[in-house]
XYZ file of C-alpha atoms in Angstrom:
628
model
C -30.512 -18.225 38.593
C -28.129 -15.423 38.277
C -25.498 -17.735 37.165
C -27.466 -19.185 34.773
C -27.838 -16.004 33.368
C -24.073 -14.751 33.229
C -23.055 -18.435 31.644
C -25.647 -17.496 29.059
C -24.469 -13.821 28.308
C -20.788 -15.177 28.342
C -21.709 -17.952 25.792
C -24.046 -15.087 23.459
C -21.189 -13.025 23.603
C -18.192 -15.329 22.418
C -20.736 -16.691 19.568
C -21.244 -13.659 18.883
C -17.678 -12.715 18.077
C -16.634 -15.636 16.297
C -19.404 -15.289 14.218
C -17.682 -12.114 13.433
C -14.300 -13.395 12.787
C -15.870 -15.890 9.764
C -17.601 -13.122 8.364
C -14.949 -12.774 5.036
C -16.692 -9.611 4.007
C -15.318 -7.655 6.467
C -11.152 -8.155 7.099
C -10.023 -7.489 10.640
C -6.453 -7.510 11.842
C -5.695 -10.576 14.191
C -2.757 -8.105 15.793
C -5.730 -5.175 15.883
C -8.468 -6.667 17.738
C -12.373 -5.599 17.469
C -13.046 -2.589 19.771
C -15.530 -4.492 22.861
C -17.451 -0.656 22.753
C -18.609 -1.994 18.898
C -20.481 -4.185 20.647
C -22.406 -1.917 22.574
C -26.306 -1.121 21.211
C -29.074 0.691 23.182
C -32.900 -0.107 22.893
C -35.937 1.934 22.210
C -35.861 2.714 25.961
C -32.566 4.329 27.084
C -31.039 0.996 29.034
C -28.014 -0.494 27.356
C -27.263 -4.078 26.441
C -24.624 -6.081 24.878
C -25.644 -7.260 21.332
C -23.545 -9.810 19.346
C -21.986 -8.133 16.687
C -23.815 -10.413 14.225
C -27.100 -9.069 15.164
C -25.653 -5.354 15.340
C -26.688 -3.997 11.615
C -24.423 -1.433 11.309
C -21.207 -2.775 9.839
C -18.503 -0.007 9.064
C -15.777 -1.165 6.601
C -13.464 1.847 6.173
C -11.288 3.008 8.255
C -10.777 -0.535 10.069
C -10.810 -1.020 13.332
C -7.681 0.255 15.493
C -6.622 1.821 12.187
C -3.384 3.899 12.360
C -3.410 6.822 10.333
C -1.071 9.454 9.228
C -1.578 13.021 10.554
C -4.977 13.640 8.721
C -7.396 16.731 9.210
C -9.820 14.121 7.910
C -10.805 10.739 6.457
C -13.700 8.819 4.575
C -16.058 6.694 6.852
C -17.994 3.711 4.605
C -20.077 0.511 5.742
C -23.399 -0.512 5.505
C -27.001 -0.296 7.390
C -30.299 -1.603 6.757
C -32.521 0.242 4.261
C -34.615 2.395 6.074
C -32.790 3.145 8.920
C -31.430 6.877 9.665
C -28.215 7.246 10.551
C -25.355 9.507 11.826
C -21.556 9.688 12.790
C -20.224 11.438 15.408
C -23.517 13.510 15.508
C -24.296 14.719 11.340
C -27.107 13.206 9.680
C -25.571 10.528 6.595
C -28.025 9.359 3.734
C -28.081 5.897 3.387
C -27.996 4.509 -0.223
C -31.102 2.219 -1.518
C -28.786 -0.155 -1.504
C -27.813 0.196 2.537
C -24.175 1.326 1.470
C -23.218 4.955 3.377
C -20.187 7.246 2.951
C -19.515 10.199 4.860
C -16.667 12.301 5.675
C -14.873 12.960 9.114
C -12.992 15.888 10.831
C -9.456 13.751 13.042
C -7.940 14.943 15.930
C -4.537 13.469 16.596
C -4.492 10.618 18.676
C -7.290 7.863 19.963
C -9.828 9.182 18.070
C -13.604 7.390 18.104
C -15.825 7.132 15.078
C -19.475 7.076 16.486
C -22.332 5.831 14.674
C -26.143 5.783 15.468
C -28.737 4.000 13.775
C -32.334 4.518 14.301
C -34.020 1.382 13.107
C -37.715 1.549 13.880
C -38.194 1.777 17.394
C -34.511 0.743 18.117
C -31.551 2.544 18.032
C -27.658 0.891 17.795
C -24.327 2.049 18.459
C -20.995 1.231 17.624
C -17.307 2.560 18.095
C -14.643 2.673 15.593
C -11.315 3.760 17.471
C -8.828 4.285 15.197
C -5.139 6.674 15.837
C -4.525 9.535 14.339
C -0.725 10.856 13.862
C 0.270 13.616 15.189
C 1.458 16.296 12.392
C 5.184 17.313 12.605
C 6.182 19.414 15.339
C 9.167 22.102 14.816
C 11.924 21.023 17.423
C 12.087 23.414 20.398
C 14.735 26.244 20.269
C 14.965 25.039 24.314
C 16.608 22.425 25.067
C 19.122 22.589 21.997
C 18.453 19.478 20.052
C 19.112 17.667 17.460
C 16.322 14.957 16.217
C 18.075 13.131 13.282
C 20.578 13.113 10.913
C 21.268 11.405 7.356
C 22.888 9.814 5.991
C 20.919 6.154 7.876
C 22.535 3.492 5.822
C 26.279 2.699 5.241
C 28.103 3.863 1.663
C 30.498 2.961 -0.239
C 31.512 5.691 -2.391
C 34.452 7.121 -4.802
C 36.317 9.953 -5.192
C 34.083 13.204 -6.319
C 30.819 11.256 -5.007
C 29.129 13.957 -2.936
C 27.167 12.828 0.087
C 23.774 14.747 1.210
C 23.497 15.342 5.198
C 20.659 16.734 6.355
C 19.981 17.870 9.919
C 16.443 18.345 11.363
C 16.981 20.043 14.725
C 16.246 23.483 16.873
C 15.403 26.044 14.090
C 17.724 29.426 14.168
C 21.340 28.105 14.454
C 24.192 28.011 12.880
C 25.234 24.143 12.140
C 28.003 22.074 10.764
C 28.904 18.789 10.099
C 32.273 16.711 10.426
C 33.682 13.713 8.951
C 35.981 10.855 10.474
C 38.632 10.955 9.065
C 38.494 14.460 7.127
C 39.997 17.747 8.734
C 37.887 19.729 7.624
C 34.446 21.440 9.041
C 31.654 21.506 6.440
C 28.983 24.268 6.567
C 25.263 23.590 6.708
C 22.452 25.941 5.649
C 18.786 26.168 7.254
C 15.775 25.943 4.999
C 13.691 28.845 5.120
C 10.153 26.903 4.763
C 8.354 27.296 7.861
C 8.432 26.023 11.033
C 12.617 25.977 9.941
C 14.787 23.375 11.989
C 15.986 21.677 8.500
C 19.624 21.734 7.610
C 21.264 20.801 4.431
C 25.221 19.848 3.852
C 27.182 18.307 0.960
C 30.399 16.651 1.479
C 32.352 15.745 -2.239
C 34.639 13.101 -1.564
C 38.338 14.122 -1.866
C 40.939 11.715 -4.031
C 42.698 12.166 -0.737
C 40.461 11.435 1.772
C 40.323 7.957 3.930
C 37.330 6.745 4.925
C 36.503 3.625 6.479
C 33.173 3.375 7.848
C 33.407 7.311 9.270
C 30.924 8.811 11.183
C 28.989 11.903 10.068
C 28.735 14.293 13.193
C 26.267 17.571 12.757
C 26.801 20.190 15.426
C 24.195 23.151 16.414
C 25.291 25.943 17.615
C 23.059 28.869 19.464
C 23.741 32.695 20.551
C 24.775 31.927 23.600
C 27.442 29.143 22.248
C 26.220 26.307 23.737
C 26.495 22.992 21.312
C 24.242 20.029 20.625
C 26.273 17.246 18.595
C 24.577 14.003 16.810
C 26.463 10.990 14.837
C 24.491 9.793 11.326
C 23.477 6.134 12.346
C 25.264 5.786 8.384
C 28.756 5.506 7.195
C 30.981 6.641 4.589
C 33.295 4.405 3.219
C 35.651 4.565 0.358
C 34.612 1.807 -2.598
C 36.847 -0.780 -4.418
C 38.029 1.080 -6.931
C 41.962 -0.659 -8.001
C 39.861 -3.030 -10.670
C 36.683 -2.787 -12.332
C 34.085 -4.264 -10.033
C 31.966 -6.498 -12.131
C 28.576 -8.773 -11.763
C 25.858 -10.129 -13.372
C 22.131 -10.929 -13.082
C 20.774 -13.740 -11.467
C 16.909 -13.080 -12.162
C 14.686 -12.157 -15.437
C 12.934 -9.704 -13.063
C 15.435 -7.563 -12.390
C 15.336 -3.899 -12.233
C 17.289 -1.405 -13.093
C 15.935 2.476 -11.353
C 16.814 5.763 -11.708
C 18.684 6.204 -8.331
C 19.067 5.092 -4.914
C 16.028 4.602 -3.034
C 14.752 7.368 -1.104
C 13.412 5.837 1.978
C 12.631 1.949 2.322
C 8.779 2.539 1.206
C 10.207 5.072 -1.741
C 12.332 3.364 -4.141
C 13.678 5.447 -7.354
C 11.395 4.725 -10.343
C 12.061 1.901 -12.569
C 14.717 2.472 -15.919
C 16.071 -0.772 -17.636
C 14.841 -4.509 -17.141
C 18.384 -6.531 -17.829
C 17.659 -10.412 -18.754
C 18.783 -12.744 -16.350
C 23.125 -13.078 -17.139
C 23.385 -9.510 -18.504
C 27.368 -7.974 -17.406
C 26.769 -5.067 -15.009
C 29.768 -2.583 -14.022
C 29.719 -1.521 -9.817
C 30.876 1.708 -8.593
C 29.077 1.912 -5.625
C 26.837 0.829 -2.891
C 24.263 2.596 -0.762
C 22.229 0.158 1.666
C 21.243 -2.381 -0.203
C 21.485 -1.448 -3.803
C 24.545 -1.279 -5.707
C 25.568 1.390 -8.488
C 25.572 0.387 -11.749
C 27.828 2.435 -14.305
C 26.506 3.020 -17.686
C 28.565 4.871 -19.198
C 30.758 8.227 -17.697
C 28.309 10.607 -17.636
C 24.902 7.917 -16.821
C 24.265 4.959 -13.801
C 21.565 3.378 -12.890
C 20.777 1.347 -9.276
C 20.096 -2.058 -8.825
C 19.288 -4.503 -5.710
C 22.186 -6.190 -4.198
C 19.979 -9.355 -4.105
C 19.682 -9.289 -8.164
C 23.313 -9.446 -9.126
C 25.901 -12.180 -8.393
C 29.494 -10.742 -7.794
C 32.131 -12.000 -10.628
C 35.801 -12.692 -9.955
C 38.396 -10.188 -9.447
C 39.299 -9.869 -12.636
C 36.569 -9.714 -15.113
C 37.058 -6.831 -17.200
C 34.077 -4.977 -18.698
C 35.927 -5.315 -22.262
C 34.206 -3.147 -24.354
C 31.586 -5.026 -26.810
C 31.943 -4.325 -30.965
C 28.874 -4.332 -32.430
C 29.476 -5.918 -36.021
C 26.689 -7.220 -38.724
C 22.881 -6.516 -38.083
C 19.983 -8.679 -40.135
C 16.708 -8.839 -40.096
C 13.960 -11.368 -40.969
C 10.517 -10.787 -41.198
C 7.089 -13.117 -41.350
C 3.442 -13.136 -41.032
C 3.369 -11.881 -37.609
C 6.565 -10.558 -36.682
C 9.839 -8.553 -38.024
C 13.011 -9.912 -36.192
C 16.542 -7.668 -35.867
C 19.707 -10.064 -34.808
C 22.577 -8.487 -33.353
C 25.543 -10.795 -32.538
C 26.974 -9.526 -29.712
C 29.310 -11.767 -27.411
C 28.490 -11.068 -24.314
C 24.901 -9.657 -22.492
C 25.459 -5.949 -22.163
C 22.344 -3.359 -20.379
C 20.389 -1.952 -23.520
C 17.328 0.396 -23.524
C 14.255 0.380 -26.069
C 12.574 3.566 -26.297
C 9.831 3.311 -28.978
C 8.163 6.786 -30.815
C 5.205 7.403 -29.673
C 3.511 7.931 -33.080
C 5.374 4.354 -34.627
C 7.603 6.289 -36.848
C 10.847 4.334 -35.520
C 12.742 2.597 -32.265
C 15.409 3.658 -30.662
C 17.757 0.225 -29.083
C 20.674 1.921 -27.186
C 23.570 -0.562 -25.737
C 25.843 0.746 -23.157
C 29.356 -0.632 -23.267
C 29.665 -1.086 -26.822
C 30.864 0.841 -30.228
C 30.114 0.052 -33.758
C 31.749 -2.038 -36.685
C 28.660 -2.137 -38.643
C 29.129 -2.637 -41.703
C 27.023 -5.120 -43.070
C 22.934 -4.841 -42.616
C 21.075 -7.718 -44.032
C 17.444 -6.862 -45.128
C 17.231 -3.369 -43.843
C 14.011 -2.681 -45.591
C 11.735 -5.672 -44.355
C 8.117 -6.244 -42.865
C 7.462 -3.037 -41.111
C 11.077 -2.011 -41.208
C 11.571 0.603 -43.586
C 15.339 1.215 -42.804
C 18.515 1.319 -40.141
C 21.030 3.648 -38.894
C 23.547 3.220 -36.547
C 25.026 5.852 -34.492
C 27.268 5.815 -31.984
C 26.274 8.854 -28.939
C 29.558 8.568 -27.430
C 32.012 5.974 -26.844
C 30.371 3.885 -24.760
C 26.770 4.136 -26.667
C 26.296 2.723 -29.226
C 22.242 3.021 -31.020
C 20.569 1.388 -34.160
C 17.308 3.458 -35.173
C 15.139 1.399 -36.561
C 12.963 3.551 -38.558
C 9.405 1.480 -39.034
C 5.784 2.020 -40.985
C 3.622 3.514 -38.886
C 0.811 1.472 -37.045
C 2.951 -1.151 -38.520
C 3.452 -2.935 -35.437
C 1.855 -2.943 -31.987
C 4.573 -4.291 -29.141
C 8.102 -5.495 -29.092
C 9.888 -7.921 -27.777
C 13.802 -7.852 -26.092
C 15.685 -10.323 -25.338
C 19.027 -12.631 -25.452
C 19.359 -16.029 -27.140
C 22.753 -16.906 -26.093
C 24.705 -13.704 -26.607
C 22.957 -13.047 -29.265
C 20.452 -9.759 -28.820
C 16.735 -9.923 -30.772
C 14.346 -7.611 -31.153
C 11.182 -8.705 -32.372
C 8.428 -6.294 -33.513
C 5.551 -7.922 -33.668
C 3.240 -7.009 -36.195
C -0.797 -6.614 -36.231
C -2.299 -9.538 -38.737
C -4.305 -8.520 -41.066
C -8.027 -8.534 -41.703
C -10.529 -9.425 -43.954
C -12.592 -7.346 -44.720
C -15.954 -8.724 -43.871
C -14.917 -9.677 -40.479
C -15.317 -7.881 -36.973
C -12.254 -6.459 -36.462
C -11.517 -8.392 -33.357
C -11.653 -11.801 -35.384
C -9.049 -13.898 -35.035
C -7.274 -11.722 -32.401
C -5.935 -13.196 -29.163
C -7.134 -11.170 -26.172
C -6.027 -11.614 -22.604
C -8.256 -10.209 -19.958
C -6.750 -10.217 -16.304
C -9.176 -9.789 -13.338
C -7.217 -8.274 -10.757
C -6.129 -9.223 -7.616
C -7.407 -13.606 -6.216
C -6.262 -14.379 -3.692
C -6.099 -10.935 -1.887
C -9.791 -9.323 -1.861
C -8.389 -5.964 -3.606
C -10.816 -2.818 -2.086
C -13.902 -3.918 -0.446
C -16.937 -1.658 -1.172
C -19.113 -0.182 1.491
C -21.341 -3.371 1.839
C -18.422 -5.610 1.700
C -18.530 -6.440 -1.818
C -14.953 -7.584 -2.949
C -13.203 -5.852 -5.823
C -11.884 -9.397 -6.817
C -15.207 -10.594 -7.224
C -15.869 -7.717 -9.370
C -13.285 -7.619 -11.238
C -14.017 -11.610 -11.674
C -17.383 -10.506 -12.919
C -16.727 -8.199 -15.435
C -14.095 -10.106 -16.721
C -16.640 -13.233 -17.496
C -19.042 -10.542 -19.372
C -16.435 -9.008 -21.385
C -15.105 -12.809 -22.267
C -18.322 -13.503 -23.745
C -18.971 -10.686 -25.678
C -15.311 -10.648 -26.628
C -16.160 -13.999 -28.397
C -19.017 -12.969 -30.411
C -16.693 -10.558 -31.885
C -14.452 -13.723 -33.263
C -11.688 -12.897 -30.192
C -9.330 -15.856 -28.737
C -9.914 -14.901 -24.890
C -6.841 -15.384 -22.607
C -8.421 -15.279 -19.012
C -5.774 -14.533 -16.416
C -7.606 -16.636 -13.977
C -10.826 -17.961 -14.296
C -12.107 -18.206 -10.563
C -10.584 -17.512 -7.004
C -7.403 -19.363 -7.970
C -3.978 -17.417 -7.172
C -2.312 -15.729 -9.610
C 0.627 -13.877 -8.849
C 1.451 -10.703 -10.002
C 4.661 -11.093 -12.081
C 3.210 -14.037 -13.576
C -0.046 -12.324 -15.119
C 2.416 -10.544 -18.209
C 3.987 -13.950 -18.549
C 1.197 -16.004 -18.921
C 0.143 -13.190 -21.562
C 2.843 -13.454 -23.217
C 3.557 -17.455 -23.300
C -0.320 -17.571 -25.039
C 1.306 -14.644 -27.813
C -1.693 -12.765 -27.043
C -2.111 -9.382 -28.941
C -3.558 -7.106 -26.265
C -4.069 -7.323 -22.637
C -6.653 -5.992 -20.491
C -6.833 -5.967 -16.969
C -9.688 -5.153 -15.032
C -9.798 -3.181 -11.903
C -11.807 -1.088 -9.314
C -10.639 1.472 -7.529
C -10.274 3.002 -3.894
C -8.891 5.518 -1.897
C -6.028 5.838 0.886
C -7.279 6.919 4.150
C -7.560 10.789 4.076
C -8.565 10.800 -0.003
C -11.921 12.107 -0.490
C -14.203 9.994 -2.833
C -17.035 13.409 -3.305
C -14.294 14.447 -5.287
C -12.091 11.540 -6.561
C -14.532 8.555 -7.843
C -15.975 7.167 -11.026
C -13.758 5.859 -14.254
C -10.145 5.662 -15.181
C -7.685 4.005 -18.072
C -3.845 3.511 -17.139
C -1.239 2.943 -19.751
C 2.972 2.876 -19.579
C 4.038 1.954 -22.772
C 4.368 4.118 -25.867
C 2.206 1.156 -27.900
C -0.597 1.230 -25.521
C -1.559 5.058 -25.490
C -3.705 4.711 -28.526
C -5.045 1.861 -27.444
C -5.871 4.176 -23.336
C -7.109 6.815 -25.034
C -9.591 5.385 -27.673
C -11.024 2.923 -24.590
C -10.581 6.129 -22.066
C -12.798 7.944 -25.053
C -15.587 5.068 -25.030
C -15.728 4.692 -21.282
C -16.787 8.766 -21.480
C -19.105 8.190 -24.377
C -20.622 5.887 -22.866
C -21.003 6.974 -19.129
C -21.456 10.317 -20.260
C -24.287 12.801 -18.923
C -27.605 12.080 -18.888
C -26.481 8.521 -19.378
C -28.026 4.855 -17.451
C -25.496 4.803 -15.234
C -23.940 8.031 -13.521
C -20.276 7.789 -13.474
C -17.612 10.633 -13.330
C -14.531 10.610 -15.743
C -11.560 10.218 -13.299
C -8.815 10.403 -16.159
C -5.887 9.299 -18.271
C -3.322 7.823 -16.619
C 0.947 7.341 -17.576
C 1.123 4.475 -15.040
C 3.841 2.142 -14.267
C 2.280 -0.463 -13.177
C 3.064 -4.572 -13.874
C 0.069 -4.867 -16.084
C 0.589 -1.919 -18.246
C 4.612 -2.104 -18.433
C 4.116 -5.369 -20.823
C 5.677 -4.495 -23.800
C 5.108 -7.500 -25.735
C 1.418 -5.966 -26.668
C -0.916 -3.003 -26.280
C -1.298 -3.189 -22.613
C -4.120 -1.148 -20.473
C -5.411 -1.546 -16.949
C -9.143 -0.011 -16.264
C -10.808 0.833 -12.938
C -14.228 1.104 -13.920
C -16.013 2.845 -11.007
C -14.741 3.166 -6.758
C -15.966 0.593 -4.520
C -16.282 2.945 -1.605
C -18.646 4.893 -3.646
C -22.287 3.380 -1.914
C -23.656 4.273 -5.962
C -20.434 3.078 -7.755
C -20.715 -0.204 -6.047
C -24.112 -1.012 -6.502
C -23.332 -0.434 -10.239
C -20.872 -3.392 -10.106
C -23.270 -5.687 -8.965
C -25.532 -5.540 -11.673
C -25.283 -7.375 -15.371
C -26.428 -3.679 -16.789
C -23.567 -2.186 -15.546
C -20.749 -4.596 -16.517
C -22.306 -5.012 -19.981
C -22.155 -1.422 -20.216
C -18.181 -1.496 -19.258
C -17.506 -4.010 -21.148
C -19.291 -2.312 -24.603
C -17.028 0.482 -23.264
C -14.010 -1.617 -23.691
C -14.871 -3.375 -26.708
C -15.870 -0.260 -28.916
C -12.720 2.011 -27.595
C -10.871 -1.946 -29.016
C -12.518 -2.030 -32.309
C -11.544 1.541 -32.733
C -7.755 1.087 -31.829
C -7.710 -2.244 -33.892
C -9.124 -0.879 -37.312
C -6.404 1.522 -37.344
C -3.712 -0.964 -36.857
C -5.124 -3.855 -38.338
C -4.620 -4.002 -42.569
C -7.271 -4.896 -44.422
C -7.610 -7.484 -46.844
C -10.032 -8.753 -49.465
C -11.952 -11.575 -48.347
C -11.401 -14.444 -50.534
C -15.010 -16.716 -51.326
């Protein structure tokens, strides 16, 4: 009889768990498996039992389970219960929503740290562990033994002459410190930081014309009162770049990027500057890692991944390019500017913000412009050239304001076209969302996005909302794009794209938001509008504007204004069109997410949308007189 009974507790207990494992609504890591103690419940009277987890009803969603998290004082704690229940963590008393959702906040200690929750549930009560691991915060260094934790520079350079290199020390605080380089006789001083607990030291080394490096070593040495050293090499290297020709090479992708500077750290990459078509001539002065320098001009670079470029043959010259005849064409829906050019050289587009003019900047080229065909056409109302210095050369294309709504850069052959695209008209009668093509994107398919306290999926919501604003999108008179119309995949990069291959005229993509582990969503929750682009502000703040009217106090539906956002995200960066990305509520929120699941609430979002839309459009639309 008893082992009868063990076969059948083995047997309830691995049903139990893989019943767990199919159980969508609720990811868990396969390399961070489910805690056994989560399994653990205790009846009405005191004596303990093991309860499949399916039957346990408390389900906590955030933090996961064998979470590791960054040196936190505390964190956010969300899942679900049944309604009725009462309920605490690690001891305090946490409402539970009408819906079952919960949210609660918890003081970490570093290390294995255990989430408890307790659910009274008529005359039963359950438990369940979440272990998660908590970092420990940054410890100054000891002043005993002398040591030295790390220095930088980490990855190998390739530098040239008057390139300065940072080293930084972290080490025992109050000493003096220098560093060395191979191959350089010379000792370099380093300074402490005086922000507390100290132990930071900062050098610069300026490569000399006379200096020869060759993958050298960077050596810091500490140094206390009583003259005893600590020395440690930079797991980097310094080595003097190619510098006897111009080092040239050219893009291999249409997605390549262009940042401000070297990455930072491998999760903290410099922010984003220039997007080169695929073929466009790139000049190398330099390599850090992975990413190479790109030279602009003298006095400006940029940095670009060594994966994106294809080295050319010793030899190619970066021959300056002349910039000769300009024209311009305009039609119904767009105004074009042609520039021959001869080869693909880096350019920038930076548009006003109000739609007085453009700014297109080339780098590696001066001007012969002397002939400019149409100057005054479409929403063009003139040109200038100037030339910044004499490597920059930039045509200001001064433009009617509201005149045009997104832009268009790119290469046909060598060959360089702008094309503005202009807002059609509207007649007067109509809604003014008639005849306009309108992509909606519901974010994320096939990854879930957030997942809300009961396990509702944010790509489900976002699906949702994105159906209701399609339909009432169409009783406007709107062409509706949708991004993806069900749980296919859609990958990131290609969401613009397919935007842009359907020549829609705005894009919306619909979101919901959450919050890293440590945020605090008392404080951070409700409603928010992104935008990157100069075209799409209006467009942010007019929806941004509706959103508040509508969610506004005393309103249906309670919903904080979480703000405005400059965001550069792949969504809003299309330039092409007026290009927005909205998180309508937080799916952690227990109240927020109950909101998403209801047809009142994503009518009400999407009325949001569509009035803060008619808005934008009836200032950038022109009107014309229906004809009968």
């Amino acid at each position: 009889m008893r082992k009868i009974i063990i076969l059948f507790f083995f047997i309830f207990l691995f049903s139990g768990i893989m019943l767990a494992a199919d159980d969508t609504q609720q990811p868990i890591s396969i390399s961070s498996p489910v805690n056994p103690d989560a399994q653990l419940t205790e009846v009405d009277n005191g004596s303990p039992s093991v309860t499949p987890m399916s039957t346990n009803p408390i389900r906590i969603v955030a933090p996961g389970e064998n979470a590791h998290l960054p040196a936190l004082s505390s964190t956010f704690v969300g899942g679900s219960v049944p309604v009725g229940g009462k309920l605490w963590i690690n001891g305090a008393p946490v409402p539970v929503h009408p819906g079952g959702g919960f949210l609660t906040m918890v003081n970490l200690s570093p290390g294995k740290f255990e989430i408890q929750a307790e659910l009274q549930l008529g005359n039963d009560t359950y438990k369940v562990t979440r272990t998660v691991f908590v970092a420990t915060p940054a410890q100054p260094t000891p002043v005993s033994p002398l040591t030295i934790e790390y220095v930088t520079p980490q990855q190998a350079q390739e530098l040239l002459p008057g390139d300065d290199v940072n080293v930084v020390c972290k080490g025992s605080p109050g000493m003096n410190a220098f560093f060395t380089v191979k191959g350089v006789r010379k000792k370099f001083p380093m300074i402490e930081s005086q922000v507390a607990p100290g132990g930071m030291y900062y050098g610069l080394y300026r490569i000399g014309n006379k200096d020869r490096l060759k993958q050298s070593k960077i050596k810091v040495t500490l140094i206390n009162e009583k003259n005893q050293k600590v020395s440690k090499e930079a797991t980097g290297t310094i080595s003097l770049f190619q510098n006897r020709l111009p080092v040239m090479a050219e893009t291999v992708s249409p997605d390549v990027i262009l940042r401000a500077g070297p990455q930072l750290s491998p999760d903290n990459k410099a922010g984003y500057l220039l997007f080169p078509p695929d073929g466009t001539l790139l000049q190398i002065t330099g390599r850090i890692g992975d990413e190479y320098r790109v030279r602009l001009t003298k006095t400006k670079t940029v940095w670009v991944s060594s994966s994106q470029v294809r080295m050319l043959p010793e030899g190619t010259t970066p021959a300056p390019v002349v910039v000769g005849a300009v024209s311009v064409r305009a039609d119904n829906h767009s105004t074009i500017i042609r520039i021959p050019l001869g080869r693909k050289i880096p350019f920038a587009i930076d548009p006003d913000f109000e739609g007085d003019h453009v700014d297109l900047s080339f780098y590696g080229a001066f001007s012969n412009t002397d002939l400019i065909t149409n100057p005054s056409a479409g929403i063009i109302k003139s040109i200038r050239w100037f030339q910044d210095d004499e490597e920059t050369y930039r045509l200001r294309v001064y433009t009617i304001p509201k005149g045009w709504w997104g832009y268009d850069a790119r290469y046909e052959g060598t060959t360089f076209v702008l094309e503005l695209r202009t807002p059609p008209p509207v007649t007067s009668n109509d809604s003014p969302l008639a005849g306009l093509s309108i992509a909606v994107d519901a974010g994320h398919s096939p990854d879930s996005g957030a997942v809300g306290v009961t396990g509702y999926l944010e790509k489900d919501a976002n699906l949702a909302q994105a159906l209701n604003l399609k339909q009432k999108l169409q009783t406007k008179g709107a062409d509706v794009i949708m991004i993806r119309k069900g749980d296919e995949g859609v990958p990131l990069g290609k969401r613009p794209q397919i935007a842009w291959q359907n020549r829609a005229d705005i894009l919306i993509s619909l979101h919901n938001n959450s919050l890293p582990d440590g945020g605090n969503p008392f404080i951070k929750r409700g409603f928010g509008v992104y935008y990157f682009t100069p075209m799409s502000l209006a467009l942010a703040k007019e929806v941004h504007t509706a959103y508040s009217e509508i969610f506004g106090p005393g309103s249906e539906f309670d919903l904080p204004d979480d703000g405005l956002y400059y965001d550069n995200l792949a969504l809003t960066r299309t330039p092409q069109m007026p290009s927005i990305l909205v998180e309508s509520a937080y799916m952690i929120v227990p109240e927020e997410e109950e909101y998403l699941k209801t047809d009142g609430f994503r009518s009400a979002c999407a009325n949001a949308i569509i009035s803060g839309l008619e808005r934008y459009v009836r200032m950038m639309r022109p009107g014309i007189t229906k004809v009968n």
